[in-house]
Coordinates of C-alpha atoms and ligand atoms in Angstrom, one line a residue:
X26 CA 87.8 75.7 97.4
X27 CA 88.7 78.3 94.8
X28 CA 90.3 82.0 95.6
X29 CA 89.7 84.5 93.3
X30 CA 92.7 87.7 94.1
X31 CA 91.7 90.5 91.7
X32 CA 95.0 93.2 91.4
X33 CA 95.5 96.1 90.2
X34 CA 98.0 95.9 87.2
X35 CA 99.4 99.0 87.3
X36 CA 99.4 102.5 89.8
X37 CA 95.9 102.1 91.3
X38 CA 92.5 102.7 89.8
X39 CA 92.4 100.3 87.0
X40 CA 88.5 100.0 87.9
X41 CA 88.8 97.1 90.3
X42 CA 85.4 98.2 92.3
X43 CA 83.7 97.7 88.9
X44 CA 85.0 94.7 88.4
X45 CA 84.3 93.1 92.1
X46 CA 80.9 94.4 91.6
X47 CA 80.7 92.2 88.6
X48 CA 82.4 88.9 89.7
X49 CA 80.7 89.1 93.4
X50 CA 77.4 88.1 92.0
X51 CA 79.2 84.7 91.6
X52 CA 80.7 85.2 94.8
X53 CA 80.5 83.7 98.9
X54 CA 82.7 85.8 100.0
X55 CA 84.6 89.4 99.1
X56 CA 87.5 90.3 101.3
X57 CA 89.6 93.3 101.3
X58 CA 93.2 92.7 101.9
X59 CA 95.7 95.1 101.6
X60 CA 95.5 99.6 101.9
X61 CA 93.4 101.5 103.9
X62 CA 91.1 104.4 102.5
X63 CA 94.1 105.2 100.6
X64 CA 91.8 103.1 97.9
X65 CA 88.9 104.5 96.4
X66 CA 86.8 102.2 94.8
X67 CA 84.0 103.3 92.6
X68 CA 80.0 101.1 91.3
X69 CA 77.7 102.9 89.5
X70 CA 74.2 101.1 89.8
X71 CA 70.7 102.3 89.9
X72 CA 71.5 103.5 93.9
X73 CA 74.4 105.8 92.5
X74 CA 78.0 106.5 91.9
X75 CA 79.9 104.7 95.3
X76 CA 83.6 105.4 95.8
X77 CA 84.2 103.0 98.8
X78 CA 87.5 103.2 100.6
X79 CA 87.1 100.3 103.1
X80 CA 83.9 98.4 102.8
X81 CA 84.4 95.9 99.7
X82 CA 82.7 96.0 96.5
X83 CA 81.1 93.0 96.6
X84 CA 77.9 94.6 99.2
X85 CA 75.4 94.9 96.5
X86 CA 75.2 91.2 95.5
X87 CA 73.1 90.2 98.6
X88 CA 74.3 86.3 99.2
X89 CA 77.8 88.0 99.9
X90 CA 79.7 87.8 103.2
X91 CA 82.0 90.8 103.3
X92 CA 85.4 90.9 105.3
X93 CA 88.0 93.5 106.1
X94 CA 91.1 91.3 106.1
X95 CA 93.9 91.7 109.3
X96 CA 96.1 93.3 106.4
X97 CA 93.8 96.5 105.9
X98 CA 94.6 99.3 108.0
X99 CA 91.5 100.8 109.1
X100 CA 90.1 104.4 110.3
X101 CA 86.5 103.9 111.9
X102 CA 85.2 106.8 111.5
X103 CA 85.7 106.3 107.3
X104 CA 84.0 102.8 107.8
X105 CA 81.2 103.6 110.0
X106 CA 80.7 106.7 108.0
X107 CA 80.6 104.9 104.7
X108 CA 77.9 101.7 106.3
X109 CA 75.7 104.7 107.4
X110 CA 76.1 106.7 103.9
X111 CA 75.8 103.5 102.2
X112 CA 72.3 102.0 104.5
X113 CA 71.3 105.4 103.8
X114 CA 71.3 105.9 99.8
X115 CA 70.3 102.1 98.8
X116 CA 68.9 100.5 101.9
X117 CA 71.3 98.2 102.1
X118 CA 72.6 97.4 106.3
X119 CA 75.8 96.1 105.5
X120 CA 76.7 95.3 109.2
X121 CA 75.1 92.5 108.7
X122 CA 76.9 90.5 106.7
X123 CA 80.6 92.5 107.1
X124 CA 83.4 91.8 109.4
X125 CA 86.6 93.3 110.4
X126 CA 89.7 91.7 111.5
X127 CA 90.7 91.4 115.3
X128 CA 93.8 91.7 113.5
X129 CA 93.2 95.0 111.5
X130 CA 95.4 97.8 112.4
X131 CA 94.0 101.0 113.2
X132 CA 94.8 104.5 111.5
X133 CA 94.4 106.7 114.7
X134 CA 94.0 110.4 114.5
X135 CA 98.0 111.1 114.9
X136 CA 98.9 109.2 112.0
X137 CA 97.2 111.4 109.8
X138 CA 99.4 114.5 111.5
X139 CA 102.3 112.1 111.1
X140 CA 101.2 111.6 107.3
X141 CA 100.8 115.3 106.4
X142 CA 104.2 116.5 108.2
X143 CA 106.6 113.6 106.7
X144 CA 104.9 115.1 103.2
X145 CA 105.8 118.7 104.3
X146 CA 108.9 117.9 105.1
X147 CA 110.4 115.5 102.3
X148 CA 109.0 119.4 100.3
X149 CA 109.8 118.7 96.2
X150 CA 110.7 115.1 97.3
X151 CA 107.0 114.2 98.7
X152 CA 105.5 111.0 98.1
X153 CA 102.4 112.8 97.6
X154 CA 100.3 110.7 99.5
X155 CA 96.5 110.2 99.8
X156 CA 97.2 111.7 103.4
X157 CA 94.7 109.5 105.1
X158 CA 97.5 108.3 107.5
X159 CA 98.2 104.9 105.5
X160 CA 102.2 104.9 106.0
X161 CA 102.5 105.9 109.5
X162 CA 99.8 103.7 110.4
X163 CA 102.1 100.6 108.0
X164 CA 104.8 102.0 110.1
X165 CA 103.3 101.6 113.5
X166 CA 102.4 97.9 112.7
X167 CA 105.8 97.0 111.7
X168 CA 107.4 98.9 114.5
X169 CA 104.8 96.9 117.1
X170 CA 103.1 100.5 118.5
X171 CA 100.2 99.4 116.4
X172 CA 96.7 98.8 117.5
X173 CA 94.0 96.5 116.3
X174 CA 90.6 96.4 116.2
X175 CA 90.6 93.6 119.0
X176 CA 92.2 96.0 121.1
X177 CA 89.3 98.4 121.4
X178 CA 87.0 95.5 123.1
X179 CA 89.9 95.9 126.1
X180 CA 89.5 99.8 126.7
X181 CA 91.4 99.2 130.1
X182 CA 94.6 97.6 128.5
X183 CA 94.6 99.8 125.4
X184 CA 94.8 102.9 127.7
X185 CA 98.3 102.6 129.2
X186 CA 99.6 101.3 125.8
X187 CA 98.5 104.2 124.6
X188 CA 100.0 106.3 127.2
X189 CA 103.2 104.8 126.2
X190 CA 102.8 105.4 122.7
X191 CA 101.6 108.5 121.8
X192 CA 104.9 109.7 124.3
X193 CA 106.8 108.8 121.6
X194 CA 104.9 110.2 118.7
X195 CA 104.7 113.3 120.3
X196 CA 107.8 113.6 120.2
X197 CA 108.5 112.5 117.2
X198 CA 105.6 115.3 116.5
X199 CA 106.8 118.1 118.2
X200 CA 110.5 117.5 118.5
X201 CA 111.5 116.6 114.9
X202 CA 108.9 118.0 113.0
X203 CA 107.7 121.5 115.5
X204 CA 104.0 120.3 115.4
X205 CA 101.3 119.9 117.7
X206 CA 101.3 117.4 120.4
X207 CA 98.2 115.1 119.9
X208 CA 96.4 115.0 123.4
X209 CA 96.2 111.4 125.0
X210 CA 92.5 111.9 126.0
X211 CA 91.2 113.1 123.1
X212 CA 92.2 110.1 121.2
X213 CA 91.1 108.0 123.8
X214 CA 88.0 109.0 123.4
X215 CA 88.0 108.4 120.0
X216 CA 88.6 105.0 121.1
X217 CA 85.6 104.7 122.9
X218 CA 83.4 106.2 120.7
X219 CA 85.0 103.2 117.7
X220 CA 84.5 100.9 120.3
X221 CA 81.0 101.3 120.5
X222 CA 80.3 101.5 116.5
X223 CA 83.0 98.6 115.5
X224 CA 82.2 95.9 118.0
X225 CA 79.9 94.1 116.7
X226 CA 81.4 94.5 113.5
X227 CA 84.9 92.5 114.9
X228 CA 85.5 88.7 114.1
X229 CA 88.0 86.2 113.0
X230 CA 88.3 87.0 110.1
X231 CA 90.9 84.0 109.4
X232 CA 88.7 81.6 110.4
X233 CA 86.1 82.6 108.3
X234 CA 87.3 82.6 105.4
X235 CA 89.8 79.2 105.6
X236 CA 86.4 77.8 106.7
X237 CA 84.7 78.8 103.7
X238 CA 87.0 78.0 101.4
X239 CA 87.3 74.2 102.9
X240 CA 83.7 74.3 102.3
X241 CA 84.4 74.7 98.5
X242 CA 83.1 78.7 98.5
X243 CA 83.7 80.7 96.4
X244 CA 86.4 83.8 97.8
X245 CA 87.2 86.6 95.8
X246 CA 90.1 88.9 97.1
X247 CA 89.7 92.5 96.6
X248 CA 92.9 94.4 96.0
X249 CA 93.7 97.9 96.5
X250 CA 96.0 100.2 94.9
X251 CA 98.5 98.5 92.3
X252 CA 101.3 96.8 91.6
X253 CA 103.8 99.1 90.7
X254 CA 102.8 100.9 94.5
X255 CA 103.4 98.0 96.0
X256 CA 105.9 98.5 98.8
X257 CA 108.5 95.8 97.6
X258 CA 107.8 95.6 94.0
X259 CA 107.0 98.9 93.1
X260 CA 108.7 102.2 92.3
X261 CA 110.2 102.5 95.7
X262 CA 110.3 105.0 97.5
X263 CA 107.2 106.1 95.0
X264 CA 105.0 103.4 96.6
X265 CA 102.0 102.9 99.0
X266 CA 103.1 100.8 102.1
X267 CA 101.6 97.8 101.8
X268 CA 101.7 94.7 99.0
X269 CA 98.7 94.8 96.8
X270 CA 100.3 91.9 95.2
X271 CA 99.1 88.6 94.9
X272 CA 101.4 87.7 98.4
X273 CA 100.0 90.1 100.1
X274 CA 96.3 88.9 99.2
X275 CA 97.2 85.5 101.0
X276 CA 99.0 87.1 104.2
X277 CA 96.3 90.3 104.3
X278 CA 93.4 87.6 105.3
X279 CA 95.2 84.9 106.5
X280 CA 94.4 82.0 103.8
X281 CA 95.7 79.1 102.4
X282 CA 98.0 80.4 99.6
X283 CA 97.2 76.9 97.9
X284 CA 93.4 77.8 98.1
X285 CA 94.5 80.7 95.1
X286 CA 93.0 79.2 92.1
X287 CA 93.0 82.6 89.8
X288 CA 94.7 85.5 89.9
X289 CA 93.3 88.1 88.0
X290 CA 94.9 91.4 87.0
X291 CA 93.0 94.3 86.4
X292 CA 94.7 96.9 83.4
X293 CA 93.3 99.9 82.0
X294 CA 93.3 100.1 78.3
X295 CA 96.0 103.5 78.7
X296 CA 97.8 104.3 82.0
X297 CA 96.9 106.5 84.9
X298 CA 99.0 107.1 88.2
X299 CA 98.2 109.9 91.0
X300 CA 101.0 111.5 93.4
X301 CA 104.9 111.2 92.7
X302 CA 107.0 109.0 90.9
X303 CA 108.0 107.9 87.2
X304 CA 105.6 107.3 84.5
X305 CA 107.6 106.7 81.0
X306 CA 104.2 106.7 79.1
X307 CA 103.4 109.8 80.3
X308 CA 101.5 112.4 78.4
X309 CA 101.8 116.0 79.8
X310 CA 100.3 117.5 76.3
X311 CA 96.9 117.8 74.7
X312 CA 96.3 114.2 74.3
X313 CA 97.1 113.7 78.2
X314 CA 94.4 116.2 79.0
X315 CA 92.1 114.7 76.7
X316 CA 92.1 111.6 78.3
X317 CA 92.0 112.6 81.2
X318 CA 89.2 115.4 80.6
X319 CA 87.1 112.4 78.8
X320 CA 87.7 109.8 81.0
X321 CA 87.5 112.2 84.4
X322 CA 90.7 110.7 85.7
X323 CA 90.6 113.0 89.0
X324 CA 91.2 111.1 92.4
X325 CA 88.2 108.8 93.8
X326 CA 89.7 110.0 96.7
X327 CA 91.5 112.9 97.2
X328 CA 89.9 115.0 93.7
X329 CA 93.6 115.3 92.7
X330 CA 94.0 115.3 88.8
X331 CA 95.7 111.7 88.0
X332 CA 98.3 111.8 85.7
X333 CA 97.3 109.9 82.2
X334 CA 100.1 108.0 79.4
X335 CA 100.0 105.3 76.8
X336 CA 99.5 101.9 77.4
X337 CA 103.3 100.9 78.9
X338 CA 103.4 96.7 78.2
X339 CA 107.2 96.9 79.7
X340 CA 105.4 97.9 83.2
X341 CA 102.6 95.4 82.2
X342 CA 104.5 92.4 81.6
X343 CA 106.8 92.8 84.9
X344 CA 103.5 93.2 86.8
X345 CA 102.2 89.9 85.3
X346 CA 105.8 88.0 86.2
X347 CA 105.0 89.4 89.3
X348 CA 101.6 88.0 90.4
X349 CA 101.2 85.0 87.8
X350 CA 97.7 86.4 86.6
X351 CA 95.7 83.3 85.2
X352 CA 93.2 85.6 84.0
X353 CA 93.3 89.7 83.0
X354 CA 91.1 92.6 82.6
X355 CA 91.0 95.2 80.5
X356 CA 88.8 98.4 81.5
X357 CA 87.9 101.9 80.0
X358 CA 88.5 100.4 76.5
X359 CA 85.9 102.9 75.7
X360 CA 88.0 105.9 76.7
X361 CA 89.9 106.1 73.7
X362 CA 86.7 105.8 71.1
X363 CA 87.4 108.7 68.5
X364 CA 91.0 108.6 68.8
X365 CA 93.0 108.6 65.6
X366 CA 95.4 106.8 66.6
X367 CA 96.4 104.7 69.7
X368 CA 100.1 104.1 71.1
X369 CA 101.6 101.3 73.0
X370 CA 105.3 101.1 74.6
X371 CA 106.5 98.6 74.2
X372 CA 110.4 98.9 75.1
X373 CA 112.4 101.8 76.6
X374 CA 115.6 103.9 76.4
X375 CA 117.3 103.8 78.6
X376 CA 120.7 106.3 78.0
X377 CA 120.6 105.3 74.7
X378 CA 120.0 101.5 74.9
X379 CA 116.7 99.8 74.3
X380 CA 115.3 97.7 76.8
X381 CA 112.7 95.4 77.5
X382 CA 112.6 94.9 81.1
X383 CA 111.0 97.0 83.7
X384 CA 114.2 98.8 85.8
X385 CA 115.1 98.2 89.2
X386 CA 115.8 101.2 90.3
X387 CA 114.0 104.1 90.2
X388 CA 116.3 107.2 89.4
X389 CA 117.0 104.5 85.9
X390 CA 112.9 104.7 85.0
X391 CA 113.1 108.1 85.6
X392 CA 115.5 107.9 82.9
X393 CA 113.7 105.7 80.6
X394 CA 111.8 107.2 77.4
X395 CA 108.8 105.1 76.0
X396 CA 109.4 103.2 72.4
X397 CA 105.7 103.8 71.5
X398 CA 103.6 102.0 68.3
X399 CA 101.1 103.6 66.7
X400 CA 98.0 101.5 66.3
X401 CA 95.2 102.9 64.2
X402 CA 92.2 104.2 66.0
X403 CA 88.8 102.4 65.4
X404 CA 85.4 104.8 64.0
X405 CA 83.2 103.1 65.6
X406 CA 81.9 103.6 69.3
X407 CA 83.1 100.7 71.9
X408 CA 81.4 102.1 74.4
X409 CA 79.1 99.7 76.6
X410 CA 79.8 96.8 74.4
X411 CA 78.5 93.6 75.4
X412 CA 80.0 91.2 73.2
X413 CA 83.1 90.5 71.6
X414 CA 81.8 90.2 68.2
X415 CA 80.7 93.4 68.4
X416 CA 83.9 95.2 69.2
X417 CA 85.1 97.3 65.7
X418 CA 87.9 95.2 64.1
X419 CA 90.6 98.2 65.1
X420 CA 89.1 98.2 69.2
X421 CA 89.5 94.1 68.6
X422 CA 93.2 94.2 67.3
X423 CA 94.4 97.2 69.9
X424 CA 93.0 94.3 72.5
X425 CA 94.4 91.4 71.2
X426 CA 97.7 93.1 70.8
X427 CA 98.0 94.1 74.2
X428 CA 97.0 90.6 75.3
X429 CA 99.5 89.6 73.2
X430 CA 102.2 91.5 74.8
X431 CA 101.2 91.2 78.7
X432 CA 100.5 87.3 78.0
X433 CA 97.6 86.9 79.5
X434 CA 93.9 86.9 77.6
X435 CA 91.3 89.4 78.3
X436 CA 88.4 87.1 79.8
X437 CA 86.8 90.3 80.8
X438 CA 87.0 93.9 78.7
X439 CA 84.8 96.5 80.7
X440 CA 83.5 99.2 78.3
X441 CA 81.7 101.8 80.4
X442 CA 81.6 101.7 84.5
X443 CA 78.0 100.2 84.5
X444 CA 78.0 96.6 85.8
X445 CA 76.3 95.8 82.3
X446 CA 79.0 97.5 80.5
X447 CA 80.8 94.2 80.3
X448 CA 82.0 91.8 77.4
X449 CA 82.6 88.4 78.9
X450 CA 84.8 86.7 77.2
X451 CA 85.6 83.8 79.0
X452 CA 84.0 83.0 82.6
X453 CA 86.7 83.6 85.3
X454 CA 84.4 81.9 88.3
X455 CA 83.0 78.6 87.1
X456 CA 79.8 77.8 89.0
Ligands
GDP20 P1 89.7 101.3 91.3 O1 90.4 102.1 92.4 O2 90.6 100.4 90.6 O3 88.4 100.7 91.7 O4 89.3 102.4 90.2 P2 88.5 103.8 90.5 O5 87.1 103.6 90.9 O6 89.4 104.7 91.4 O7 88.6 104.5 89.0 C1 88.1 103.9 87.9 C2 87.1 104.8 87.3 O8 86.7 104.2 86.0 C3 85.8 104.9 88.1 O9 85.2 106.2 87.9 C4 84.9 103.8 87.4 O10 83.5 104.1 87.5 C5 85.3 104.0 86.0 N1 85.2 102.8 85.1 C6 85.5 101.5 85.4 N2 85.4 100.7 84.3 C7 85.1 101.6 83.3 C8 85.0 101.4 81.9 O11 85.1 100.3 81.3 N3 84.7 102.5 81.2 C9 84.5 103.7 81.7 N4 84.3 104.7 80.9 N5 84.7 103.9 83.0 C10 85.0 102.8 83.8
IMO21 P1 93.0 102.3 94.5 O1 92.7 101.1 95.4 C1 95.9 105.2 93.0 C2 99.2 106.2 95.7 C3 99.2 107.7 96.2 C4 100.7 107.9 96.4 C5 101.2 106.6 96.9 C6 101.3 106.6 98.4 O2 91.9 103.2 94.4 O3 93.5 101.9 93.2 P2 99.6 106.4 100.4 O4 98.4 107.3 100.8 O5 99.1 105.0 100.1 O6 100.7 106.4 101.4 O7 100.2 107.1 99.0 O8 100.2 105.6 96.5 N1 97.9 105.5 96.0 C7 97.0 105.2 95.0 N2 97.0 105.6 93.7 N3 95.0 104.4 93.5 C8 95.0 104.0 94.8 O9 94.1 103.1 95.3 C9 96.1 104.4 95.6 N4 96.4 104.3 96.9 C10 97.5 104.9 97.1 O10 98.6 108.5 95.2 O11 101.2 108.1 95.1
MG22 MG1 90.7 104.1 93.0

């Protein structure tokens, strides 16, 4: 009956896809719960470097059912784009074995225009948003003038809803930002055309998976973005607008919360965020750019450079109060081969005063300087690294000190983005 929710740790692209990649070949079931193609998730394999945004990782371990869960927000054209590019580069038909929601909500074309002219206007204040229409579409759910994927098997009811709607949001388009109306029949014929490519794909998702799990399958929940961008938790307003926390796994797909048996969190061996925001770690000299230069730390997907700091354990440990992880990750260890040194903050000042605990408001992390240690670097490549024995004794005590401080063990250190590239340390699914 066990869940698996895999989470992001800290702002986003900790290496989840990797890491689903790797688990889902011990997997019934990978579902997607939370985002939109906000997420970029990247596999290397012998097919080729994937970033998918929507379809979860788990497609290359063939005995997987994949599910887009009713908390994804979804733009069709993305997903059938990325089932064609996938069928197309490994072979694989995923449509076979991957459903969406009834319940998914739909990014339609004028929340991207709503996206990219709430960005213009907040000017040095932007979000700076993957612009894929994620918000506005979050918005639109919560404000009930959403639409789901069930509603494109009803063309005939969707179209005066739609009618209604888009009234609104043009005016909300035209009249308080002085853009473009969005024309009612172009986007219904979007519809139509989605209709066509996503109905087969549409199914109860709920069902599916409570069935599995009563069935004693084995579920692992994919999470997007992080848990310092998560809507309630994380640096607000700073944030995406959904939960990628371990809540939001449950609610995203609909299952049992008592079916979660693991929660895993997913942290990179430094820290990385993209867009707007505090970042106390953050390094905007020469060792920031050679992180990021080494490790390629540009967007999966927008290209945009992400932002690169030390290891911050204050932001760590109030992500693992947070989502209770059972189990944790630790990725791109390998990164910071060659380094002389590494650093770790552990505590901030804050105005003067050293703290411990992550702040609650944002304008006081803003504030916050990192208290860094200085851990010796190790000479000795860690790079794709399959066993723990093997790790040089510096690589092995920068680990077991950051275990140390997040409270949680490593059961899996990723050292290179190859699903081989993987020292297991303990099993996290037990078949
Ligand atoms: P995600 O959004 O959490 O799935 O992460 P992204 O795919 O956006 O970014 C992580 C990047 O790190 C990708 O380019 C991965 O291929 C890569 N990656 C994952 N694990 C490792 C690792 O252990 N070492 C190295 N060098 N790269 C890794
Ligand atoms: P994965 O799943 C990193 C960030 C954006 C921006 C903020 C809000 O690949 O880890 P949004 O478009 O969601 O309204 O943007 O959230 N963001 C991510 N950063 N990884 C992601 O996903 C992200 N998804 C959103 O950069 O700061
Ligand atoms: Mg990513």
């Amino acid at each position: 009956m066990p869940a698996y929710a895999l989470l992001g740790a800290q702002w986003g692209d900790e290496g989840k896809g990797k890491i689903i990649d790797y688990l889902a070949q011990e997997a019934d079931i990978v579902a997607r719960f939370s985002g939109g193609n906000n997420a970029g998730h990247s596999v290397w394999n012998e097919y080729g470097k994937f970033s998918f945004h929507l379809i979860p990782c788990g497609v290359f371990s063939p005995q997987t059912t994949n599910l887009i869960g009713n908390g994804v927000v979804v733009n069709p054209d993305v997903l059938l784009g990325e089932i064609a590019d996938l069928k197309d580069r490994s072979g694989i038909d995923i449509s076979e074995r991957l459903v969406v929601s009834e319940h998914a909500h739909l990014i339609m074309p004028y929340h991207i225009v709503l996206d990219r002219l709430a960005e213009e206007a907040l000017g040095s204040g932007a979000i700076g948003t993957t612009g894929m229409g994620v918000g506005p579409a979050y918005s639109d759910k919560a404000a009930r003038r959403g639409f789901r994927a069930a509603d494109l098997l009803d063309l005939e009811s969707l179209l005066p809803r739609l009618d209604t709607v888009l009234q609104h949001t043009n005016a909300v388009i035209t009249k308080v930002y002085g853009g473009t109306e969005v024309p009612l029949d172009e986007v219904f014929e979007k519809c139509r055309r989605w209709a066509e490519g996503l109905a087969p794909l549409i199914g109860p998702v709920e069902r599916i998976a409570n069935r599995a799990l009563e069935a004693g399958r084995h579920v692992l929940l994919e999470g997007a973005q992080g848990a310092l961008l998560d809507l309630d938790h994380g640096t607000y307003p700073y944030v995406t607008s959904s939960n990628p926390t371990v809540g939001g796994a449950c609610v995203g797909v609909g299952i049992q919360p008592r079916y979660v048996t693991s929660v895993i969190g997913v942290f990179k061996a430094y820290c990385t965020r993209v867009g707007a925001g505090p970042m106390p770690t953050e390094l905007d000299d020469e060792t920031g750019e050679r992180i990021r230069e080494l490790a390629q730390e540009f967007g999966t997907t927008t290209g945009r450079p992400r932002r690169v700091g030390w290891f911050d354990a204050v932001a760590a440990r109030y992500s693992a109060q947070i989502n209770g992880y059972t189990s944790a990750v630790l990725t791109r260890l390998d990164v910071l081969d060659g380094f002389d040194s590494v650093k770790v903050c552990t505590a901030y000042d804050l105005d003067g005063e050293t703290i411990t605990e992550f702040p609650g408001a944002v304008a006081a992390l803003a504030r916050c300087k990192p208290i860094l240690e200085e851990l010796p670097g190790w000479d000795s490549p860690t790079a794709s690294t399959t066993e723990l024995d093997s790790l040089p004794p510096r690589a092995r005590a920068y680990v077991d000190h950051l275990q140390e401080l997040i409270g949680c063990p490593f059961d899996l250190i990723s050292t290179g983005p190859y699903r081989h590239e993987t020292i297991k340390a303990r099993a996290i699914i037990e078949v």
